[in-house]
Amino acid sequence: MKKLISIVVPCYNEENVLSLFFKEVNKVIKNIKDKNFEFVFVNDGSNDNTLNVIKKLSIKKKNIKYLSFSRNFGKEAAMYAGMKESNGEYIVIMDADLQDPPALLTEMVKTIDDGEYDVVATRRVSRKGEPLIRSFFARMFYKIINRLSDIDIVDGARDYRIMTRKVVDSILDCQEYNRFSKGLFSFVGFNTKWLEYENIKRVSGETKWSFFKLFRYAMEGIISFSTLPLSFASIFGIIICFISFIAIVFIVIRTLLFGDPVGGWPSMVCILLFVSGIQLLCMGIIGQYLAKTYLETKKRPIYIIKEKN
Ligand code: UDP
Ligand code: MG
């Protein structure tokens, strides 16, 4: 029997590109004759016509599943839901905006079918067409997170990948509420082959990622996969204790030798501000972790489905 491959597509306000996306992907999978395909479209609370476009497609073709969230839960939740609802032996995750070149599918399917790899993932080797400042911060982010955490996150890695059922099940087993898939993909391990391609601009519509959203996502990643920032407080504490010990010795000796000249309040104020700044910073870091822990303990659902077929 032919193996079934599920293509999971998270969609948020993609009415303009969906039909084109569907057409382009079909062109490619038509030529992969030894596999069956199903689409799992996840409408992530779009406020345009996305759901209707998906429904129309699903009337025309039988191999389309869709689920629609009660509101926008984010791409992470959409991917999770899509993987959960998929039945394929292999699962592909793919953006709706054709930034993930469908042409790569042929090679991805072939490679994973050979059996040596459990995951065939993609990364873009360039960030052409992206604002420079954004690329700069993205690069910094990868450097920082790889230093801080045990897992290895590849620069430019996309969510576009094909995985075996086993890999997907292990990802679904990570039931945390604060999901950072780039980290989870790496956390679950397995043999991964990387395919590379040049960055492609989105065919239509706009990216849903503002700079601020990306920044929050980056923080999420660091907090999810490293507890090292929590030890900043102790490190700062030790450094400051050490400095102040030297300062005390210095001041005692100076007073013994030269008497006690009054004054020095400006330096006092500087030290006070510096130390309280560090204290607030450390409290803030602890607060971030506390907040995430708080959200996790609530065990709220990762997504809520309003309707599906
Ligand atoms: N997406 C989603 N929920 C969101 C934001 C994005 O399901 O809250 C989907 C979106 O429809 C697209 C994919 O995630 O299929 C990637 O989004 P986008 O193209 O905006 O991100 P970028 O390619 O700029 O990283
Ligand atoms: Mg995109």
Tab-separated table of C-alpha atoms and ligand atoms in Angstrom:
chain	number	residue	atom	x	y	z
A	1	MET	CA	0.000	0.000	0.000
A	2	LYS	CA	1.123	3.556	-0.681
A	3	LYS	CA	2.347	5.501	2.307
A	4	LEU	CA	0.305	8.511	3.372
A	5	ILE	CA	1.998	11.874	3.788
A	6	SER	CA	0.257	14.663	5.719
A	7	ILE	CA	0.987	18.269	4.809
A	8	VAL	CA	0.232	20.526	7.765
A	9	VAL	CA	-0.386	24.148	6.811
A	10	PRO	CA	-0.882	26.804	9.500
A	11	CYS	CA	-2.880	29.678	8.018
A	12	TYR	CA	-3.469	33.094	9.464
A	13	ASN	CA	-5.027	35.637	7.116
A	14	GLU	CA	-3.829	33.906	3.978
A	15	GLU	CA	-6.920	34.278	1.740
A	16	ASN	CA	-4.852	35.688	-1.116
A	17	VAL	CA	-2.270	32.956	-1.353
A	18	LEU	CA	-4.044	29.761	-0.338
A	19	SER	CA	-5.430	28.785	-3.739
A	20	LEU	CA	-2.108	29.468	-5.403
A	21	PHE	CA	-0.329	27.545	-2.646
A	22	PHE	CA	-2.625	24.569	-3.131
A	23	LYS	CA	-2.106	24.629	-6.886
A	24	GLU	CA	1.681	24.848	-6.639
A	25	VAL	CA	1.959	22.053	-4.099
A	26	ASN	CA	-0.336	19.826	-6.119
A	27	LYS	CA	1.849	20.330	-9.166
A	28	VAL	CA	4.755	18.870	-7.227
A	29	ILE	CA	3.026	16.021	-5.411
A	30	LYS	CA	1.329	14.876	-8.601
A	31	ASN	CA	4.752	13.657	-9.682
A	32	ILE	CA	5.408	11.748	-6.464
A	33	LYS	CA	3.461	8.760	-7.622
A	34	ASP	CA	4.306	6.230	-4.931
A	35	LYS	CA	2.745	8.236	-2.079
A	36	ASN	CA	-0.678	9.453	-1.089
A	37	PHE	CA	-1.087	12.942	0.324
A	38	GLU	CA	-3.500	14.635	2.685
A	39	PHE	CA	-3.631	18.316	3.554
A	40	VAL	CA	-4.321	19.508	7.084
A	41	PHE	CA	-5.159	23.204	6.964
A	42	VAL	CA	-5.269	24.907	10.341
A	43	ASN	CA	-7.086	28.212	10.307
A	44	ASP	CA	-5.512	30.077	13.181
A	45	GLY	CA	-8.385	32.475	13.903
A	46	SER	CA	-7.979	34.463	10.706
A	47	ASN	CA	-10.120	37.547	10.413
A	48	ASP	CA	-10.286	37.445	6.639
A	49	ASN	CA	-11.776	34.900	4.264
A	50	THR	CA	-9.201	32.182	4.855
A	51	LEU	CA	-11.633	29.657	6.298
A	52	ASN	CA	-14.011	30.007	3.350
A	53	VAL	CA	-11.178	29.559	0.897
A	54	ILE	CA	-10.164	26.368	2.711
A	55	LYS	CA	-13.741	25.113	2.760
A	56	LYS	CA	-14.074	25.714	-0.957
A	57	LEU	CA	-10.894	23.764	-1.608
A	58	SER	CA	-12.109	20.938	0.608
A	59	ILE	CA	-15.305	20.607	-1.405
A	60	LYS	CA	-13.315	20.213	-4.603
A	61	LYS	CA	-10.783	17.732	-3.254
A	62	LYS	CA	-11.322	14.871	-0.874
A	63	ASN	CA	-7.899	14.752	0.701
A	64	ILE	CA	-8.323	17.982	2.654
A	65	LYS	CA	-8.860	18.208	6.375
A	66	TYR	CA	-9.303	21.485	8.101
A	67	LEU	CA	-9.648	22.774	11.610
A	68	SER	CA	-10.469	26.266	12.633
A	69	PHE	CA	-9.461	27.816	15.962
A	70	SER	CA	-11.788	29.919	18.066
A	71	ARG	CA	-9.227	32.742	17.921
A	72	ASN	CA	-5.633	33.392	16.935
A	73	PHE	CA	-3.457	31.070	19.030
A	74	GLY	CA	-0.219	31.556	17.091
A	75	LYS	CA	1.703	29.449	14.628
A	76	GLU	CA	3.118	27.173	17.319
A	77	ALA	CA	-0.357	26.131	18.420
A	78	ALA	CA	-1.454	25.753	14.796
A	79	MET	CA	1.440	23.426	14.027
A	80	TYR	CA	0.732	21.393	17.163
A	81	ALA	CA	-2.947	21.001	16.290
A	82	GLY	CA	-2.142	20.130	12.683
A	83	MET	CA	0.335	17.439	13.690
A	84	LYS	CA	-2.133	16.041	16.183
A	85	GLU	CA	-4.891	15.745	13.586
A	86	SER	CA	-2.673	14.287	10.886
A	87	ASN	CA	-2.714	10.587	10.036
A	88	GLY	CA	0.231	10.280	7.687
A	89	GLU	CA	3.258	8.083	8.159
A	90	TYR	CA	5.305	11.134	7.252
A	91	ILE	CA	4.309	14.639	8.220
A	92	VAL	CA	5.315	17.823	6.410
A	93	ILE	CA	4.998	21.287	7.921
A	94	MET	CA	4.714	24.047	5.392
A	95	ASP	CA	3.893	27.781	5.407
A	96	ALA	CA	0.992	28.904	3.285
A	97	ASP	CA	2.806	31.838	1.733
A	98	LEU	CA	5.016	29.772	-0.627
A	99	GLN	CA	8.162	30.887	1.176
A	100	ASP	CA	8.776	27.190	1.653
A	101	PRO	CA	9.530	26.046	-1.905
A	102	PRO	CA	7.223	23.113	-2.791
A	103	ALA	CA	9.778	21.900	-5.327
A	104	LEU	CA	11.956	20.685	-2.441
A	105	LEU	CA	9.245	18.194	-1.469
A	106	THR	CA	10.374	15.645	-4.032
A	107	GLU	CA	13.847	15.439	-2.555
A	108	MET	CA	12.546	15.556	1.015
A	109	VAL	CA	10.202	12.636	0.461
A	110	LYS	CA	12.840	10.629	-1.338
A	111	THR	CA	15.446	11.200	1.369
A	112	ILE	CA	13.195	10.285	4.264
A	113	ASP	CA	11.903	7.251	2.417
A	114	ASP	CA	15.446	5.910	2.119
A	115	GLY	CA	15.234	5.384	5.857
A	116	GLU	CA	18.564	6.772	6.958
A	117	TYR	CA	17.053	9.982	8.323
A	118	ASP	CA	14.029	10.565	10.562
A	119	VAL	CA	13.784	14.243	9.693
A	120	VAL	CA	14.588	16.172	6.554
A	121	ALA	CA	14.585	19.841	7.447
A	122	THR	CA	15.341	22.993	5.518
A	123	ARG	CA	17.314	26.100	6.254
A	124	ARG	CA	17.748	29.270	4.292
A	125	VAL	CA	21.304	30.182	3.656
A	126	SER	CA	20.599	33.855	2.994
A	127	ARG	CA	18.275	36.431	4.439
A	128	LYS	CA	17.961	38.313	1.176
A	129	GLY	CA	15.032	40.722	1.076
A	130	GLU	CA	14.839	41.032	4.840
A	131	PRO	CA	15.528	44.289	6.694
A	132	LEU	CA	19.199	44.392	7.727
A	133	ILE	CA	18.487	45.188	11.342
A	134	ARG	CA	16.209	42.185	11.555
A	135	SER	CA	18.863	39.863	10.140
A	136	PHE	CA	21.369	41.284	12.596
A	137	PHE	CA	19.177	40.579	15.618
A	138	ALA	CA	18.236	37.174	14.260
A	139	ARG	CA	21.903	36.227	14.018
A	140	MET	CA	22.561	37.512	17.520
A	141	PHE	CA	19.644	35.503	18.802
A	142	TYR	CA	21.017	32.254	17.402
A	143	LYS	CA	24.428	32.969	18.897
A	144	ILE	CA	22.972	33.727	22.323
A	145	ILE	CA	20.550	30.828	22.526
A	146	ASN	CA	23.167	28.311	21.409
A	147	ARG	CA	25.546	29.588	24.069
A	148	LEU	CA	22.932	29.564	26.809
A	149	SER	CA	21.180	26.278	26.167
A	150	ASP	CA	22.199	22.670	25.714
A	151	ILE	CA	20.251	22.221	22.536
A	152	ASP	CA	21.589	23.279	19.174
A	153	ILE	CA	19.461	25.572	17.060
A	154	VAL	CA	20.567	25.961	13.475
A	155	ASP	CA	20.730	29.522	12.146
A	156	GLY	CA	18.139	30.067	9.454
A	157	ALA	CA	16.333	26.802	10.183
A	158	ARG	CA	12.760	26.886	8.932
A	159	ASP	CA	9.790	25.011	10.263
A	160	TYR	CA	9.503	23.512	6.761
A	161	ARG	CA	10.396	19.848	7.247
A	162	ILE	CA	9.260	16.294	6.803
A	163	MET	CA	9.242	13.984	9.826
A	164	THR	CA	8.423	10.369	10.529
A	165	ARG	CA	5.451	9.536	12.718
A	166	LYS	CA	7.806	8.659	15.573
A	167	VAL	CA	9.365	12.119	15.584
A	168	VAL	CA	5.982	13.827	15.465
A	169	ASP	CA	4.701	11.708	18.334
A	170	SER	CA	7.660	12.717	20.459
A	171	ILE	CA	7.050	16.371	19.655
A	172	LEU	CA	3.393	15.968	20.574
A	173	ASP	CA	4.520	14.389	23.847
A	174	CYS	CA	6.069	17.729	24.796
A	175	GLN	CA	2.860	19.231	26.026
A	176	GLU	CA	4.157	22.513	27.306
A	177	TYR	CA	2.022	25.566	26.872
A	178	ASN	CA	4.879	27.911	25.958
A	179	ARG	CA	5.938	26.206	22.780
A	180	PHE	CA	9.129	27.042	20.973
A	181	SER	CA	9.194	24.572	18.107
A	182	LYS	CA	12.663	25.353	16.826
A	183	GLY	CA	13.881	24.214	20.230
A	184	LEU	CA	11.509	21.266	20.501
A	185	PHE	CA	12.560	19.936	17.087
A	186	SER	CA	16.123	19.922	18.281
A	187	PHE	CA	15.224	18.676	21.761
A	188	VAL	CA	13.598	15.470	20.523
A	189	GLY	CA	16.742	14.586	18.609
A	190	PHE	CA	16.670	11.949	15.796
A	191	ASN	CA	18.754	11.977	12.621
A	192	THR	CA	18.217	15.170	10.716
A	193	LYS	CA	19.309	15.990	7.217
A	194	TRP	CA	19.443	19.660	6.270
A	195	LEU	CA	18.574	20.942	2.833
A	196	GLU	CA	19.540	24.501	2.007
A	197	TYR	CA	17.899	27.126	-0.158
A	198	GLU	CA	17.951	30.849	-0.819
A	199	ASN	CA	15.401	33.040	0.911
A	200	ILE	CA	12.246	33.636	-1.084
A	201	LYS	CA	9.901	36.567	-0.612
A	202	ARG	CA	6.309	35.877	0.328
A	203	VAL	CA	4.050	35.840	-2.763
A	204	SER	CA	1.385	38.062	-1.268
A	205	GLY	CA	0.237	39.526	2.006
A	206	GLU	CA	2.560	40.522	4.811
A	207	THR	CA	4.606	38.731	7.412
A	208	LYS	CA	2.720	38.343	10.686
A	209	TRP	CA	5.905	38.926	12.641
A	210	SER	CA	6.510	42.445	13.804
A	211	PHE	CA	9.863	43.226	15.337
A	212	PHE	CA	8.322	43.256	18.798
A	213	LYS	CA	6.637	39.896	18.249
A	214	LEU	CA	9.936	38.414	17.107
A	215	PHE	CA	11.669	39.815	20.153
A	216	ARG	CA	9.115	38.192	22.431
A	217	TYR	CA	9.479	34.950	20.514
A	218	ALA	CA	13.238	35.096	21.006
A	219	MET	CA	12.805	35.643	24.757
A	220	GLU	CA	10.386	32.762	24.837
A	221	GLY	CA	12.976	30.564	23.192
A	222	ILE	CA	15.687	31.481	25.652
A	223	ILE	CA	13.447	31.042	28.682
A	224	SER	CA	12.075	27.746	27.372
A	225	PHE	CA	15.437	26.194	26.752
A	226	SER	CA	17.852	27.673	29.235
A	227	THR	CA	17.856	28.319	32.948
A	228	LEU	CA	21.217	30.004	32.818
A	229	PRO	CA	19.811	33.557	33.125
A	230	LEU	CA	18.535	32.515	36.539
A	231	SER	CA	22.081	32.180	37.765
A	232	PHE	CA	22.917	35.733	36.673
A	233	ALA	CA	21.803	36.904	40.121
A	234	SER	CA	24.366	34.733	41.878
A	235	ILE	CA	27.109	35.659	39.441
A	236	PHE	CA	26.437	39.400	39.809
A	237	GLY	CA	26.194	38.931	43.576
A	238	ILE	CA	29.562	37.244	43.810
A	239	ILE	CA	31.228	39.878	41.629
A	240	ILE	CA	29.780	42.741	43.654
A	241	CYS	CA	30.717	41.121	46.981
A	242	PHE	CA	34.247	40.712	45.727
A	243	ILE	CA	34.501	44.327	44.566
A	244	SER	CA	33.044	45.675	47.790
A	245	PHE	CA	35.433	43.586	49.882
A	246	ILE	CA	38.393	45.149	48.082
A	247	ALA	CA	36.787	48.582	48.454
A	248	ILE	CA	36.350	48.092	52.217
A	249	VAL	CA	39.980	47.113	52.685
A	250	PHE	CA	41.028	50.114	50.587
A	251	ILE	CA	38.869	52.565	52.560
A	252	VAL	CA	39.952	51.235	55.975
A	253	ILE	CA	43.620	51.553	55.066
A	254	ARG	CA	43.113	54.999	53.560
A	255	THR	CA	41.279	56.196	56.677
A	256	LEU	CA	44.015	54.852	58.966
A	257	LEU	CA	46.732	56.567	56.930
A	258	PHE	CA	45.077	59.845	55.950
A	259	GLY	CA	42.222	60.343	58.448
A	260	ASP	CA	38.575	60.529	57.423
A	261	PRO	CA	37.868	63.296	54.932
A	262	VAL	CA	34.090	63.805	54.651
A	263	GLY	CA	32.506	63.677	51.229
A	264	GLY	CA	32.075	61.062	48.559
A	265	TRP	CA	28.321	61.120	48.321
A	266	PRO	CA	28.289	61.205	44.494
A	267	SER	CA	30.172	57.938	44.371
A	268	MET	CA	27.785	56.600	47.014
A	269	VAL	CA	24.771	57.453	44.859
A	270	CYS	CA	26.349	55.854	41.798
A	271	ILE	CA	27.050	52.649	43.666
A	272	LEU	CA	23.553	52.610	45.122
A	273	LEU	CA	21.929	53.074	41.716
A	274	PHE	CA	24.175	50.484	40.135
A	275	VAL	CA	23.485	47.840	42.732
A	276	SER	CA	19.733	48.428	42.861
A	277	GLY	CA	19.671	48.321	39.062
A	278	ILE	CA	21.255	44.913	39.097
A	279	GLN	CA	18.846	43.764	41.787
A	280	LEU	CA	15.849	44.847	39.725
A	281	LEU	CA	17.277	43.192	36.620
A	282	CYS	CA	17.729	39.916	38.446
A	283	MET	CA	14.275	40.112	39.949
A	284	GLY	CA	12.911	40.739	36.464
A	285	ILE	CA	14.641	37.651	35.135
A	286	ILE	CA	13.272	35.552	37.972
A	287	GLY	CA	9.858	37.096	37.300
A	288	GLN	CA	9.992	35.976	33.666
A	289	TYR	CA	10.578	32.390	34.688
A	290	LEU	CA	7.943	32.613	37.378
A	291	ALA	CA	5.432	33.916	34.838
A	292	LYS	CA	6.132	31.023	32.471
A	293	THR	CA	5.866	28.534	35.314
A	294	TYR	CA	2.596	30.128	36.360
A	295	LEU	CA	1.174	29.732	32.871
A	296	GLU	CA	2.360	26.131	32.654
A	297	THR	CA	0.767	25.165	35.970
A	298	LYS	CA	-2.624	26.351	34.762
A	299	LYS	CA	-2.572	23.599	32.127
A	300	ARG	CA	-4.719	25.563	29.750
A	301	PRO	CA	-5.322	23.964	26.342
A	302	ILE	CA	-2.790	24.916	23.668
A	303	TYR	CA	-5.605	25.611	21.201
A	304	ILE	CA	-9.397	25.515	21.004
A	305	ILE	CA	-11.137	24.210	17.905
A	306	LYS	CA	-14.281	25.965	16.792
A	307	GLU	CA	-15.049	23.771	13.806
A	308	LYS	CA	-13.497	21.082	11.653
A	309	ASN	CA	-14.448	18.600	8.935
B	1	UDP	N1	0.808	31.880	11.004
B	1	UDP	C1	-0.147	31.336	11.859
B	1	UDP	N2	-0.494	32.023	12.990
B	1	UDP	C2	0.071	33.216	13.330
B	1	UDP	C3	1.074	33.731	12.469
B	1	UDP	C4	1.424	33.045	11.315
B	1	UDP	O1	-0.689	30.263	11.594
B	1	UDP	O2	-0.294	33.778	14.360
B	1	UDP	C5	1.195	31.154	9.761
B	1	UDP	C6	1.076	31.963	8.489
B	1	UDP	O3	-0.207	31.892	7.945
B	1	UDP	C7	2.109	31.307	7.587
B	1	UDP	C8	3.175	30.851	8.572
B	1	UDP	O4	2.548	30.800	9.857
B	1	UDP	O5	1.579	30.173	6.913
B	1	UDP	C9	4.380	31.759	8.585
B	1	UDP	O6	3.984	33.091	8.863
B	1	UDP	P1	4.703	34.332	8.217
B	1	UDP	O7	4.862	34.130	6.743
B	1	UDP	O8	3.967	35.544	8.647
B	1	UDP	O9	6.121	34.289	8.926
B	1	UDP	P2	7.563	34.484	8.252
B	1	UDP	O10	7.584	33.654	7.001
B	1	UDP	O11	7.675	35.937	7.967
B	1	UDP	O12	8.497	33.993	9.287
B	2	MG	MG	6.364	33.687	5.529
